[in-house]
């Protein structure tokens, strides 16, 4: 069933300077982050009063002039971690933007999907060749608990918040499952999933991922 929904059209010189809006993200703090392909990020704040248009609180410039937000996640402090199309890793803390690309401790040209475990305060990021994990001080290869396995060519990672297990989609190698104990198991290579994945259903066990 489709029903009409109220909307407002926002217009500003800052928005018009974006040839294309590549990402529009609602943050846990109620702000809206808009990323265009001109390397700019706009942070909008909505009003609690009806009929009042959101206002631009800040404008931030990424290091690459045509860069934009690709994948993102939020940590326990509601800060947004995100990767960009041109291979950088940033963190947006309210209005403060910081480049964390250098915390990967080996040569890396690309970042893709990411997720964050709020209980262990660990970030998981799909680097160009392996899945990496760590915190703001450094990211390094995620190995199995016996340190014999790792996940190659990751593209999307999804965390099950209840038990800390991971589903990882790779490029051309199928999907992998990382257990809460740290075991890595390759799933059938024909099994693939998209980045649109949900993990909660009120009618079912919250430990089930759809």
Coordinates of C-alpha atoms in Angstrom, one line a residue, residues 45-124:
X45 CA 20.1 20.0 11.6
X46 CA 16.3 19.7 11.5
X47 CA 14.0 21.8 13.6
X48 CA 11.6 20.3 16.1
X49 CA 9.0 22.8 14.8
X50 CA 6.9 21.7 11.8
X51 CA 7.3 23.6 8.6
X52 CA 10.8 24.8 9.5
X53 CA 13.4 23.7 6.9
X54 CA 16.7 22.1 8.1
X55 CA 19.6 24.4 8.3
X56 CA 23.2 23.8 7.3
X57 CA 25.3 23.6 10.5
X58 CA 28.7 22.9 8.8
X59 CA 30.4 22.2 5.6
X60 CA 33.5 20.0 5.5
X61 CA 35.9 19.3 2.6
X62 CA 37.4 15.9 2.0
X63 CA 41.0 15.7 0.9
X64 CA 40.1 14.6 -2.6
X65 CA 38.1 17.1 -4.6
X66 CA 35.8 14.6 -6.3
X67 CA 35.5 12.2 -3.4
X68 CA 32.3 11.1 -1.6
X69 CA 31.0 8.8 1.2
X70 CA 30.6 5.1 0.2
X71 CA 30.1 3.0 3.3
X72 CA 29.6 4.1 6.9
X73 CA 28.9 2.9 10.5
X74 CA 28.4 4.4 13.9
X75 CA 30.4 3.7 17.1
X76 CA 29.3 3.8 20.8
X77 CA 29.8 7.6 20.9
X78 CA 27.4 8.1 17.9
X79 CA 30.4 9.1 15.8
X80 CA 30.2 8.2 12.1
X81 CA 33.1 6.2 10.6
X82 CA 33.0 6.2 6.8
X83 CA 35.0 5.1 3.8
X84 CA 35.2 7.1 0.6
X85 CA 35.2 6.1 -3.1
X86 CA 38.8 7.2 -3.5
X87 CA 40.2 5.1 -0.7
X88 CA 40.2 7.1 2.5
X89 CA 38.9 6.4 6.0
X90 CA 37.3 9.3 8.1
X91 CA 35.5 9.8 11.3
X92 CA 32.9 12.5 11.8
X93 CA 32.4 13.5 15.4
X94 CA 29.5 15.9 15.6
X95 CA 30.9 18.7 13.4
X96 CA 34.6 17.6 13.5
X97 CA 36.0 15.6 10.6
X98 CA 39.3 13.6 11.0
X99 CA 41.2 11.5 8.5
X100 CA 42.1 8.0 9.8
X101 CA 43.4 6.5 6.6
X102 CA 46.9 6.0 8.1
X103 CA 45.8 3.7 10.9
X104 CA 46.0 0.7 8.5
X105 CA 49.5 -0.6 9.2
X106 CA 50.2 -1.9 5.7
X107 CA 49.9 -0.6 2.1
X108 CA 46.3 -0.3 1.2
X109 CA 44.6 1.5 -1.7
X110 CA 40.9 1.0 -1.0
X111 CA 38.3 0.8 1.7
X112 CA 34.8 -0.7 1.3
X113 CA 32.2 -1.9 3.8
X114 CA 32.5 -1.5 7.6
X115 CA 30.7 -2.3 10.8
X116 CA 31.4 -1.5 14.5
X117 CA 31.0 -3.7 17.6
X118 CA 29.8 -1.3 20.4
X119 CA 30.4 -3.9 23.1
X120 CA 34.0 -4.6 22.3
X121 CA 34.6 -1.1 20.7
X122 CA 36.2 -2.7 17.7
X123 CA 35.9 -1.4 14.1
X124 CA 35.8 -3.9 11.2

